[in-house]
Amino acid sequence: MNLPLASSSSSTSLIYGLVLWCYLILTVKAAFVIPHNQNNAALKNNNQPCNTPLKMSDSAAADLLYKEQEDLIVKRGRLEEELMSNTGAPLLASKVKVRGAGKAGGFGGGGGAGKSKAAALKTEAKSHAKVLKKDGVVRIDNVLPGDVADQLRTYLYDLRKKAESDVESGKVKPIQRFANVLLRKDRCDLTVPLGEDEITTVALQKVLLESAVGGTIKSILGKGSILYELSCLMS
């Protein structure tokens, strides 16, 4: 889970987008070539140590690669900030008009309200799906109840503290709690467990089954779509 959708302790809105993650694993090794005459001399005199560096360590190469990637993403961010400084506009929730919303409906049956709510969510989801297909991103407000959002936020920050403590003490390896990310100084990518009684599971059910988010995904990907990752950006 990405910890650095923007949320405050009293926020009741979350921004969700479909993100396709592409991981590029690079192994970089650097070697120094010894001139032919020096190489022969080193081979002939095996008893004397050779001080010529033969290979850069994998960790050093990884550090250099990380620094290069981080510098590139910082420069790109500054460029985009400059380009959008006078043209950028806040992402607003799309307005959806649901016929009959807020009015008494049905035929007096006990299940009328439930059917009406389901129909309203379906209509709202189709509208959000159109925006998502057109713009590539959509904002959906009121996805989580306020109390659930507050509980989730508190749980995640407590979980991060425990994860950091476990890593520092050597109890677990960093990769078991945090994914490798750039800009490590100001952000982290925390893996969050799902359990039957966890607030994360409750929140996931609210998002996918009780809000327009699940219907929006289904409208685009169909009923057979599979959720592989759900990210929540907090700052």
mmCIF file of N, CA and C in Angstrom, residues 23 36 41 63 66 68-69 74 76 92 97-98 108 120 127 152-153 155 159 161 169 174 180 184 193 197 205 209 230:
data_model
loop_
_atom_site.group_PDB
_atom_site.id
_atom_site.type_symbol
_atom_site.label_atom_id
_atom_site.label_comp_id
_atom_site.label_asym_id
_atom_site.label_seq_id
_atom_site.Cartn_x
_atom_site.Cartn_y
_atom_site.Cartn_z
ATOM 1 N N TYR A 23 6.930 -3.758 -13.517
ATOM 2 C CA TYR A 23 8.185 -3.822 -12.773
ATOM 3 C C TYR A 23 9.322 -4.232 -13.714
ATOM 4 N N HIS A 36 46.273 -6.228 -21.757
ATOM 5 C CA HIS A 36 46.767 -7.572 -22.063
ATOM 6 C C HIS A 36 48.072 -7.882 -21.333
ATOM 7 N N ALA A 41 50.944 -10.636 -16.745
ATOM 8 C CA ALA A 41 51.816 -10.554 -15.581
ATOM 9 C C ALA A 41 51.107 -11.068 -14.336
ATOM 10 N N ASP A 63 23.072 0.757 -5.894
ATOM 11 C CA ASP A 63 22.973 2.098 -5.315
ATOM 12 C C ASP A 63 23.125 3.170 -6.391
ATOM 13 N N TYR A 66 19.937 3.217 -8.456
ATOM 14 C CA TYR A 66 18.860 3.856 -7.696
ATOM 15 C C TYR A 66 19.010 5.373 -7.717
ATOM 16 N N GLU A 68 20.558 7.235 -9.895
ATOM 17 C CA GLU A 68 20.291 7.748 -11.240
ATOM 18 C C GLU A 68 18.788 7.816 -11.512
ATOM 19 N N GLN A 69 18.059 6.763 -11.136
ATOM 20 C CA GLN A 69 16.607 6.740 -11.342
ATOM 21 C C GLN A 69 15.917 7.804 -10.499
ATOM 22 N N VAL A 74 12.965 13.019 -10.031
ATOM 23 C CA VAL A 74 12.881 14.345 -9.409
ATOM 24 C C VAL A 74 12.882 15.433 -10.476
ATOM 25 N N ARG A 76 11.940 15.081 -13.593
ATOM 26 C CA ARG A 76 10.675 14.978 -14.316
ATOM 27 C C ARG A 76 9.552 15.635 -13.514
ATOM 28 N N LEU A 92 -12.040 17.082 -9.932
ATOM 29 C CA LEU A 92 -13.338 17.155 -9.265
ATOM 30 C C LEU A 92 -14.137 15.888 -9.521
ATOM 31 N N LYS A 97 -26.438 12.337 -12.236
ATOM 32 C CA LYS A 97 -27.853 12.523 -11.927
ATOM 33 C C LYS A 97 -28.558 11.174 -11.997
ATOM 34 N N VAL A 98 -29.058 10.750 -10.846
ATOM 35 C CA VAL A 98 -29.767 9.480 -10.769
ATOM 36 C C VAL A 98 -31.247 9.764 -10.632
ATOM 37 N N GLY A 108 -43.927 -0.223 -2.265
ATOM 38 C CA GLY A 108 -44.326 -0.437 -0.889
ATOM 39 C C GLY A 108 -43.752 -1.692 -0.286
ATOM 40 N N ALA A 120 -29.480 2.724 -8.322
ATOM 41 C CA ALA A 120 -28.801 4.019 -8.323
ATOM 42 C C ALA A 120 -27.288 3.839 -8.444
ATOM 43 N N SER A 127 -21.942 5.951 -15.317
ATOM 44 C CA SER A 127 -21.537 7.328 -15.588
ATOM 45 C C SER A 127 -20.045 7.523 -15.305
ATOM 46 N N LEU A 152 -9.328 3.127 9.317
ATOM 47 C CA LEU A 152 -8.363 2.615 8.342
ATOM 48 C C LEU A 152 -7.071 3.417 8.392
ATOM 49 N N ARG A 153 -7.201 4.718 8.472
ATOM 50 C CA ARG A 153 -6.025 5.589 8.513
ATOM 51 C C ARG A 153 -5.180 5.308 9.760
ATOM 52 N N TYR A 155 -5.146 2.587 11.595
ATOM 53 C CA TYR A 155 -4.604 1.224 11.501
ATOM 54 C C TYR A 155 -3.354 1.187 10.631
ATOM 55 N N LEU A 159 0.379 0.226 11.701
ATOM 56 C CA LEU A 159 0.996 -0.919 11.029
ATOM 57 C C LEU A 159 2.359 -0.545 10.466
ATOM 58 N N LYS A 161 4.409 1.750 11.654
ATOM 59 C CA LYS A 161 5.352 1.862 12.768
ATOM 60 C C LYS A 161 5.861 0.489 13.206
ATOM 61 N N SER A 169 14.860 -4.097 13.936
ATOM 62 C CA SER A 169 15.338 -5.092 14.900
ATOM 63 C C SER A 169 15.871 -6.350 14.230
ATOM 64 N N PRO A 174 13.430 -6.350 5.043
ATOM 65 C CA PRO A 174 12.660 -5.193 4.551
ATOM 66 C C PRO A 174 11.652 -5.543 3.463
ATOM 67 N N ASN A 180 10.217 -2.145 -2.910
ATOM 68 C CA ASN A 180 11.262 -1.211 -3.314
ATOM 69 C C ASN A 180 10.653 -0.051 -4.091
ATOM 70 N N ARG A 184 12.832 7.120 -1.276
ATOM 71 C CA ARG A 184 12.602 6.410 -0.015
ATOM 72 C C ARG A 184 12.581 7.325 1.198
ATOM 73 N N PRO A 193 -1.875 -6.675 5.131
ATOM 74 C CA PRO A 193 -2.554 -7.975 5.148
ATOM 75 C C PRO A 193 -4.065 -7.825 5.137
ATOM 76 N N ASP A 197 -11.289 -10.204 10.196
ATOM 77 C CA ASP A 197 -11.728 -9.152 11.111
ATOM 78 C C ASP A 197 -10.953 -7.851 10.933
ATOM 79 N N GLN A 205 -14.661 -4.283 1.376
ATOM 80 C CA GLN A 205 -16.052 -4.653 1.100
ATOM 81 C C GLN A 205 -16.897 -3.408 0.825
ATOM 82 N N LEU A 209 -18.379 -3.415 -2.880
ATOM 83 C CA LEU A 209 -19.757 -3.908 -2.869
ATOM 84 C C LEU A 209 -20.795 -2.863 -2.488
ATOM 85 N N LEU A 230 -4.979 -3.112 -4.693
ATOM 86 C CA LEU A 230 -5.715 -1.899 -4.351
ATOM 87 C C LEU A 230 -4.766 -0.998 -3.580
#
